[in-house]
Every structure is written in structure tokens, then in C-alpha cells.
PDB file of C-alpha atoms in Angstrom:
ATOM      1  CA  ILE A   1      -6.218 -12.261  16.504  1.00 35.00           C
ATOM      2  CA  ALA A   2      -7.730 -11.216  13.180  1.00 41.00           C
ATOM      3  CA  LYS A   3      -5.251  -8.350  12.860  1.00 43.00           C
ATOM      4  CA  LEU A   4      -2.328 -10.622  13.607  1.00 37.00           C
ATOM      5  CA  SER A   5      -3.476 -13.249  11.144  1.00 40.00           C
ATOM      6  CA  ALA A   6      -3.942 -10.607   8.471  1.00 44.00           C
ATOM      7  CA  SER A   7      -0.386  -9.311   8.729  1.00 44.00           C
ATOM      8  CA  GLU A   8       1.496 -12.503   9.518  1.00 44.00           C
ATOM      9  CA  GLU A   9      -0.321 -15.408   7.882  1.00 54.00           C
ATOM     10  CA  ARG A  10      -2.142 -15.307   4.574  1.00 72.00           C
ATOM     11  CA  VAL A  11      -4.881 -17.912   4.199  1.00 87.00           C
ATOM     12  CA  VAL A  12      -5.429 -18.923   0.583  1.00 94.00           C
ATOM     13  CA  VAL A  13      -9.034 -19.483  -0.483  1.00 96.00           C
ATOM     14  CA  SER A  14      -9.628 -21.729  -3.484  1.00 97.00           C
ATOM     15  CA  TYR A  15     -11.879 -20.598  -6.309  1.00 97.00           C
ATOM     16  CA  ASP A  16     -14.459 -23.241  -5.443  1.00 97.00           C
ATOM     17  CA  ASP A  17     -14.708 -21.819  -1.922  1.00 97.00           C
ATOM     18  CA  LEU A  18     -15.184 -18.198  -3.016  1.00 97.00           C
ATOM     19  CA  PRO A  19     -18.780 -17.066  -2.467  1.00 97.00           C
ATOM     20  CA  PRO A  20     -20.608 -16.365  -5.746  1.00 97.00           C
ATOM     21  CA  VAL A  21     -21.379 -12.782  -4.666  1.00 98.00           C
ATOM     22  CA  LEU A  22     -17.654 -12.083  -4.340  1.00 98.00           C
ATOM     23  CA  VAL A  23     -16.880 -13.430  -7.810  1.00 98.00           C
ATOM     24  CA  GLN A  24     -19.815 -11.459  -9.203  1.00 98.00           C
ATOM     25  CA  ALA A  25     -18.647  -8.293  -7.450  1.00 98.00           C
ATOM     26  CA  VAL A  26     -15.073  -8.449  -8.735  1.00 98.00           C
ATOM     27  CA  LEU A  27     -16.168  -9.294 -12.287  1.00 97.00           C
ATOM     28  CA  SER A  28     -18.703  -6.447 -12.304  1.00 97.00           C
ATOM     29  CA  ALA A  29     -16.304  -3.862 -10.949  1.00 96.00           C
ATOM     30  CA  GLU A  30     -12.962  -4.902 -12.372  1.00 95.00           C
ATOM     31  CA  ASP A  31     -13.352  -6.942 -15.554  1.00 95.00           C
ATOM     32  CA  ARG A  32     -16.781  -7.749 -16.971  1.00 94.00           C
ATOM     33  CA  LYS A  33     -15.339  -9.667 -19.930  1.00 93.00           C
ATOM     34  CA  PHE A  34     -12.858 -11.658 -17.849  1.00 95.00           C
ATOM     35  CA  PHE A  35     -14.086 -15.087 -18.954  1.00 95.00           C
ATOM     36  CA  ASP A  36     -14.224 -14.026 -22.601  1.00 93.00           C
ATOM     37  CA  HIS A  37     -10.933 -12.234 -23.360  1.00 91.00           C
ATOM     38  CA  ASN A  38      -7.416 -13.634 -23.731  1.00 88.00           C
ATOM     39  CA  GLY A  39      -5.923 -11.608 -20.881  1.00 90.00           C
ATOM     40  CA  VAL A  40      -5.792  -8.190 -22.537  1.00 88.00           C
ATOM     41  CA  ASP A  41      -8.451  -5.613 -23.378  1.00 79.00           C
ATOM     42  CA  PRO A  42      -7.114  -3.612 -26.382  1.00 75.00           C
ATOM     43  CA  VAL A  43      -9.697  -0.869 -25.944  1.00 70.00           C
ATOM     44  CA  GLY A  44      -8.759  -0.489 -22.288  1.00 64.00           C
ATOM     45  CA  ILE A  45      -5.056  -0.344 -23.102  1.00 63.00           C
ATOM     46  CA  ALA A  46      -5.644   2.333 -25.729  1.00 70.00           C
ATOM     47  CA  ARG A  47      -7.619   4.337 -23.185  1.00 63.00           C
ATOM     48  CA  ALA A  48      -4.783   4.018 -20.649  1.00 59.00           C
ATOM     49  CA  VAL A  49      -2.179   5.127 -23.206  1.00 64.00           C
ATOM     50  CA  VAL A  50      -4.242   8.196 -24.110  1.00 71.00           C
ATOM     51  CA  LYS A  51      -4.582   9.079 -20.440  1.00 62.00           C
ATOM     52  CA  ASP A  52      -0.834   8.736 -19.947  1.00 59.00           C
ATOM     53  CA  VAL A  53      -0.051  10.904 -22.962  1.00 67.00           C
ATOM     54  CA  LEU A  54      -2.607  13.583 -22.145  1.00 69.00           C
ATOM     55  CA  GLY A  55      -2.520  13.425 -18.380  1.00 59.00           C
ATOM     56  CA  GLY A  56       1.129  12.871 -17.646  1.00 49.00           C
ATOM     57  CA  SER A  57       2.408  10.987 -14.601  1.00 39.00           C
ATOM     58  CA  GLN A  58      -0.516  12.069 -12.436  1.00 37.00           C
ATOM     59  CA  SER A  59      -3.129  10.332 -14.565  1.00 36.00           C
ATOM     60  CA  GLN A  60      -4.791   7.153 -13.342  1.00 38.00           C
ATOM     61  CA  GLN A  61      -4.226   4.321 -15.764  1.00 40.00           C
ATOM     62  CA  GLY A  62      -7.296   2.242 -16.498  1.00 53.00           C
ATOM     63  CA  GLY A  63      -8.293  -0.650 -18.673  1.00 71.00           C
ATOM     64  CA  SER A  64      -6.273  -3.392 -17.010  1.00 88.00           C
ATOM     65  CA  THR A  65      -7.921  -6.801 -16.973  1.00 94.00           C
ATOM     66  CA  ILE A  66      -7.904  -8.923 -13.831  1.00 96.00           C
ATOM     67  CA  THR A  67      -5.138 -10.988 -15.422  1.00 95.00           C
ATOM     68  CA  GLN A  68      -3.037  -7.862 -15.952  1.00 92.00           C
ATOM     69  CA  GLN A  69      -3.706  -6.715 -12.404  1.00 93.00           C
ATOM     70  CA  TYR A  70      -2.571 -10.090 -11.090  1.00 94.00           C
ATOM     71  CA  VAL A  71       0.560  -9.971 -13.244  1.00 93.00           C
ATOM     72  CA  LYS A  72       1.326  -6.526 -11.851  1.00 90.00           C
ATOM     73  CA  LEU A  73       0.956  -7.792  -8.279  1.00 90.00           C
ATOM     74  CA  ALA A  74       2.901 -10.997  -8.770  1.00 89.00           C
ATOM     75  CA  TYR A  75       5.649 -10.203 -11.245  1.00 85.00           C
ATOM     76  CA  LEU A  76       6.185  -6.484 -11.856  1.00 77.00           C
ATOM     77  CA  GLU A  77       7.217  -3.398  -9.934  1.00 69.00           C
ATOM     78  CA  ASN A  78       4.346  -1.163  -8.909  1.00 67.00           C
ATOM     79  CA  LYS A  79       5.120   1.885 -11.011  1.00 67.00           C
ATOM     80  CA  ARG A  80       3.280   3.475 -13.900  1.00 67.00           C
ATOM     81  CA  SER A  81       4.957   3.587 -17.298  1.00 67.00           C
ATOM     82  CA  LEU A  82       4.169   2.639 -20.850  1.00 72.00           C
ATOM     83  CA  VAL A  83       6.986   0.076 -20.804  1.00 73.00           C
ATOM     84  CA  ARG A  84       5.474  -1.533 -17.704  1.00 73.00           C
ATOM     85  CA  LYS A  85       2.084  -1.576 -19.428  1.00 79.00           C
ATOM     86  CA  VAL A  86       3.529  -3.447 -22.400  1.00 83.00           C
ATOM     87  CA  GLN A  87       5.293  -5.939 -20.113  1.00 84.00           C
ATOM     88  CA  GLU A  88       2.057  -6.399 -18.186  1.00 84.00           C
ATOM     89  CA  SER A  89       0.140  -7.156 -21.380  1.00 87.00           C
ATOM     90  CA  VAL A  90       2.698  -9.628 -22.738  1.00 91.00           C
ATOM     91  CA  LEU A  91       2.855 -11.525 -19.446  1.00 92.00           C
ATOM     92  CA  ALA A  92      -0.938 -11.544 -19.181  1.00 91.00           C
ATOM     93  CA  LEU A  93      -1.245 -13.148 -22.616  1.00 93.00           C
ATOM     94  CA  LYS A  94       1.312 -15.798 -21.684  1.00 94.00           C
ATOM     95  CA  LEU A  95      -0.317 -16.479 -18.331  1.00 93.00           C
ATOM     96  CA  GLU A  96      -3.725 -17.024 -19.890  1.00 94.00           C
ATOM     97  CA  ARG A  97      -2.264 -19.741 -22.098  1.00 94.00           C
ATOM     98  CA  SER A  98      -0.866 -21.645 -19.126  1.00 94.00           C
ATOM     99  CA  MET A  99      -3.348 -21.069 -16.289  1.00 95.00           C
ATOM    100  CA  PRO A 100      -7.143 -21.507 -16.089  1.00 96.00           C
ATOM    101  CA  LYS A 101      -9.226 -18.366 -15.653  1.00 96.00           C
ATOM    102  CA  GLU A 102     -10.535 -19.594 -12.316  1.00 97.00           C
ATOM    103  CA  LYS A 103      -6.995 -19.999 -10.966  1.00 97.00           C
ATOM    104  CA  ILE A 104      -6.016 -16.510 -12.119  1.00 97.00           C
ATOM    105  CA  LEU A 105      -9.008 -14.996 -10.344  1.00 98.00           C
ATOM    106  CA  GLU A 106      -8.300 -17.071  -7.250  1.00 98.00           C
ATOM    107  CA  ASN A 107      -4.670 -15.948  -7.191  1.00 97.00           C
ATOM    108  CA  TYR A 108      -5.612 -12.314  -7.708  1.00 97.00           C
ATOM    109  CA  LEU A 109      -8.073 -12.195  -4.827  1.00 98.00           C
ATOM    110  CA  ASN A 110      -5.644 -14.045  -2.554  1.00 98.00           C
ATOM    111  CA  LYS A 111      -2.711 -11.753  -3.345  1.00 96.00           C
ATOM    112  CA  ALA A 112      -4.420  -8.349  -3.457  1.00 96.00           C
ATOM    113  CA  PHE A 113      -4.038  -5.845  -0.606  1.00 96.00           C
ATOM    114  CA  TYR A 114      -7.218  -4.581   1.032  1.00 97.00           C
ATOM    115  CA  GLY A 115      -5.908  -2.184   3.668  1.00 95.00           C
ATOM    116  CA  ARG A 116      -5.600  -2.704   7.441  1.00 95.00           C
ATOM    117  CA  SER A 117      -2.545  -4.943   6.814  1.00 93.00           C
ATOM    118  CA  ALA A 118      -4.834  -7.463   5.114  1.00 96.00           C
ATOM    119  CA  THR A 119      -3.388  -9.262   2.116  1.00 96.00           C
ATOM    120  CA  GLY A 120      -5.763 -11.765   0.579  1.00 97.00           C
ATOM    121  CA  ILE A 121      -9.540 -11.955   0.655  1.00 98.00           C
ATOM    122  CA  GLU A 122      -9.724 -14.248   3.691  1.00 98.00           C
ATOM    123  CA  ALA A 123      -7.685 -11.863   5.832  1.00 97.00           C
ATOM    124  CA  ALA A 124      -9.734  -8.923   4.550  1.00 97.00           C
ATOM    125  CA  ALA A 125     -13.048 -10.602   5.398  1.00 98.00           C
ATOM    126  CA  ARG A 126     -11.866 -11.371   8.913  1.00 97.00           C
ATOM    127  CA  VAL A 127     -10.271  -7.976   9.572  1.00 97.00           C
ATOM    128  CA  TYR A 128     -13.182  -5.894   8.303  1.00 98.00           C
ATOM    129  CA  PHE A 129     -16.166  -8.111   9.128  1.00 97.00           C
ATOM    130  CA  ASP A 130     -14.866 -10.758  11.550  1.00 97.00           C
ATOM    131  CA  LYS A 131     -16.061 -13.622   9.356  1.00 97.00           C
ATOM    132  CA  PRO A 132     -14.593 -15.975   6.750  1.00 97.00           C
ATOM    133  CA  ALA A 133     -14.723 -14.939   3.116  1.00 98.00           C
ATOM    134  CA  ALA A 134     -17.181 -17.743   2.388  1.00 97.00           C
ATOM    135  CA  ASP A 135     -19.794 -15.970   4.562  1.00 97.00           C
ATOM    136  CA  LEU A 136     -19.581 -12.513   2.974  1.00 97.00           C
ATOM    137  CA  SER A 137     -22.849 -10.854   1.995  1.00 97.00           C
ATOM    138  CA  ALA A 138     -23.257  -9.059  -1.322  1.00 97.00           C
ATOM    139  CA  SER A 139     -22.801  -5.697   0.381  1.00 97.00           C
ATOM    140  CA  GLU A 140     -19.668  -6.813   2.248  1.00 98.00           C
ATOM    141  CA  ALA A 141     -18.183  -8.392  -0.877  1.00 98.00           C
ATOM    142  CA  ALA A 142     -18.899  -5.215  -2.832  1.00 98.00           C
ATOM    143  CA  PHE A 143     -17.117  -3.109  -0.231  1.00 98.00           C
ATOM    144  CA  LEU A 144     -14.007  -5.315  -0.195  1.00 98.00           C
ATOM    145  CA  VAL A 145     -13.839  -5.353  -3.991  1.00 98.00           C
ATOM    146  CA  GLY A 146     -14.166  -1.570  -3.922  1.00 97.00           C
ATOM    147  CA  LEU A 147     -11.014  -1.412  -1.798  1.00 97.00           C
ATOM    148  CA  LEU A 148      -8.869  -3.003  -4.500  1.00 95.00           C
ATOM    149  CA  ARG A 149      -8.103   0.283  -6.268  1.00 91.00           C
ATOM    150  CA  ASN A 150      -7.213   2.367  -3.209  1.00 94.00           C
ATOM    151  CA  PRO A 151      -7.864   0.892   0.257  1.00 96.00           C
ATOM    152  CA  ALA A 152      -6.778   3.935   2.280  1.00 94.00           C
ATOM    153  CA  ARG A 153      -9.240   6.352   0.730  1.00 95.00           C
ATOM    154  CA  ALA A 154     -12.233   4.162   1.618  1.00 96.00           C
ATOM    155  CA  GLU A 155     -11.317   3.230   5.198  1.00 96.00           C
ATOM    156  CA  PRO A 156     -14.794   3.488   6.779  1.00 96.00           C
ATOM    157  CA  THR A 157     -13.619   4.648  10.207  1.00 94.00           C
ATOM    158  CA  GLU A 158     -12.083   7.746   8.599  1.00 94.00           C
ATOM    159  CA  HIS A 159     -13.908   8.136   5.280  1.00 96.00           C
ATOM    160  CA  GLN A 160     -17.409   6.735   5.741  1.00 97.00           C
ATOM    161  CA  GLU A 161     -18.950   8.668   2.862  1.00 97.00           C
ATOM    162  CA  THR A 162     -16.281   7.446   0.450  1.00 97.00           C
ATOM    163  CA  ALA A 163     -16.623   3.892   1.768  1.00 97.00           C
ATOM    164  CA  VAL A 164     -20.365   3.987   1.089  1.00 98.00           C
ATOM    165  CA  ASN A 165     -19.853   5.426  -2.391  1.00 97.00           C
ATOM    166  CA  VAL A 166     -17.231   2.812  -3.242  1.00 97.00           C
ATOM    167  CA  ARG A 167     -19.444  -0.027  -2.056  1.00 98.00           C
ATOM    168  CA  ASN A 168     -22.475   1.372  -3.836  1.00 98.00           C
ATOM    169  CA  SER A 169     -20.622   1.729  -7.131  1.00 97.00           C
ATOM    170  CA  VAL A 170     -19.805  -1.989  -7.036  1.00 98.00           C
ATOM    171  CA  LEU A 171     -23.375  -2.885  -6.049  1.00 98.00           C
ATOM    172  CA  ALA A 172     -24.653  -0.770  -8.951  1.00 98.00           C
ATOM    173  CA  ALA A 173     -22.317  -2.583 -11.336  1.00 97.00           C
ATOM    174  CA  MET A 174     -23.649  -5.909 -10.040  1.00 98.00           C
ATOM    175  CA  VAL A 175     -27.198  -4.739 -10.776  1.00 98.00           C
ATOM    176  CA  GLU A 176     -26.132  -3.696 -14.298  1.00 98.00           C
ATOM    177  CA  GLU A 177     -24.700  -7.154 -14.889  1.00 97.00           C
ATOM    178  CA  GLY A 178     -27.854  -8.843 -13.631  1.00 97.00           C
ATOM    179  CA  TYR A 179     -26.288 -10.366 -10.515  1.00 98.00           C
ATOM    180  CA  LEU A 180     -28.442  -8.391  -8.065  1.00 97.00           C
ATOM    181  CA  PRO A 181     -32.029  -7.135  -8.208  1.00 98.00           C
ATOM    182  CA  GLN A 182     -32.584  -3.390  -8.057  1.00 97.00           C
ATOM    183  CA  SER A 183     -34.457  -3.870  -4.788  1.00 97.00           C
ATOM    184  CA  THR A 184     -31.300  -5.168  -3.104  1.00 95.00           C
ATOM    185  CA  TYR A 185     -29.361  -2.120  -4.244  1.00 97.00           C
ATOM    186  CA  ASP A 186     -32.137   0.201  -3.071  1.00 97.00           C
ATOM    187  CA  THR A 187     -31.950  -1.332   0.412  1.00 96.00           C
ATOM    188  CA  GLU A 188     -28.203  -1.884   0.813  1.00 95.00           C
ATOM    189  CA  SER A 189     -27.091   1.428  -0.690  1.00 96.00           C
ATOM    190  CA  LYS A 190     -28.770   3.370   2.119  1.00 96.00           C
ATOM    191  CA  LEU A 191     -26.810   1.590   4.852  1.00 96.00           C
ATOM    192  CA  LEU A 192     -23.524   2.674   6.407  1.00 96.00           C
ATOM    193  CA  VAL A 193     -20.436   0.509   5.941  1.00 97.00           C
ATOM    194  CA  VAL A 194     -20.096  -1.105   9.356  1.00 96.00           C
ATOM    195  CA  THR A 195     -16.836  -2.943  10.014  1.00 96.00           C
ATOM    196  CA  THR A 196     -14.943  -4.095  13.059  1.00 95.00           C
ATOM    197  CA  ASP A 197     -12.880  -1.506  14.912  1.00 90.00           C
ATOM    198  CA  PRO A 198      -9.306  -1.606  13.544  1.00 89.00           C
ATOM    199  CA  SER A 199      -7.916  -0.393  16.868  1.00 82.00           C
ATOM    200  CA  ALA A 200      -9.619  -3.123  18.891  1.00 74.00           C
TER     201      ALA A 200
END
């Protein structure tokens, strides 16, 4: 049932219903200045341009804010180019003038793809952990946020070591931002990423 609901029906979770650990995880890993910037991080864009120029088409662009990532998901084709990056930035600036930050973050988490045919955080929580997003633990939230960049490479049934590393990198970022105590990281980082069986 969870698999079917993930692929056929996307449940939208409002910002007020997102668990704090999930918001903390995505801010720590994806955009630590989200509530302070105007939709664009100039330093991040400059870094991405340099990577494109020096690394060619194989380089991984970085520096996108959550607003830019949402714009890319909702309005633009998923291809890397400097023109696309400029469009992304312009639209992000416009969006921030017309939509509250909380709504942008809500929309992003509800539209993002998490692997296993799961689009949206509610579907992801149910497919991976058989629970609603509101009940996610810090470790589970960190893992799902870690999937945002590349879900396939961190599928725990096939790439357990990568899944653990991805989760732990988000947990570490949460510690750096003061959202989690070091003791929680020390405990959680030693555990495997245990999810439901995708073939069940």
C-alpha cells in the first residue's frame, strides 16, 4: 500500500505539520542561511560557475539555495547550464518576494523525489520507514534529507555504507548548527540505516 501511495498519490504536508527535526535536517544540509537570504547565495553561485568553467559538463554544480532547488523542480528543465543557473536565480528572487519562506520550504519537501517512486516527504517517510513524516526521528529525517541530492546512490538495500555516510553527514551538520547534541550523533552514527523492504 505504501508503494502504491508513493507512486500514485502524493500527500502534501503543511509546514506546521513538518517535524522540527526534518526542518532542522534540511536547513543544516541544504541551506543554512535559508531564513536570512533573499533566495540566492552569490558566493554559492560563483562557486558553481567556477566548477562549470573548470570542470566542464561532468562537474557537480553547488551553491543552490532551497528556493533555487524548488524553482528547478517546479519550473525549469533538469539540465545543467549557465543559462539555466541564471534563470533559476532570477525566478528564485521573484518567488521570495511573493511567497513566505515557510511555504517555499513546504513546497520543496513535498515536491522533491526521494527514490523508490516516492515524491514528497510523506510518501518517502511511509515507503522507507512505514510511518508518517510527522513521526520521523532525527536519524530518519537526516537519511531522507540526504537522499535529496542522489537517491539511487544511497539506497540502503544496495548501498548500505553510502546510506550510512549520507545520513551521518546530515547528522553532523545538525550538530554543527546546534540542533543535535554530540552524544546523539555518537550513538546514531554507529547504527545501520534500516528501512522497509522495497520488494515487499
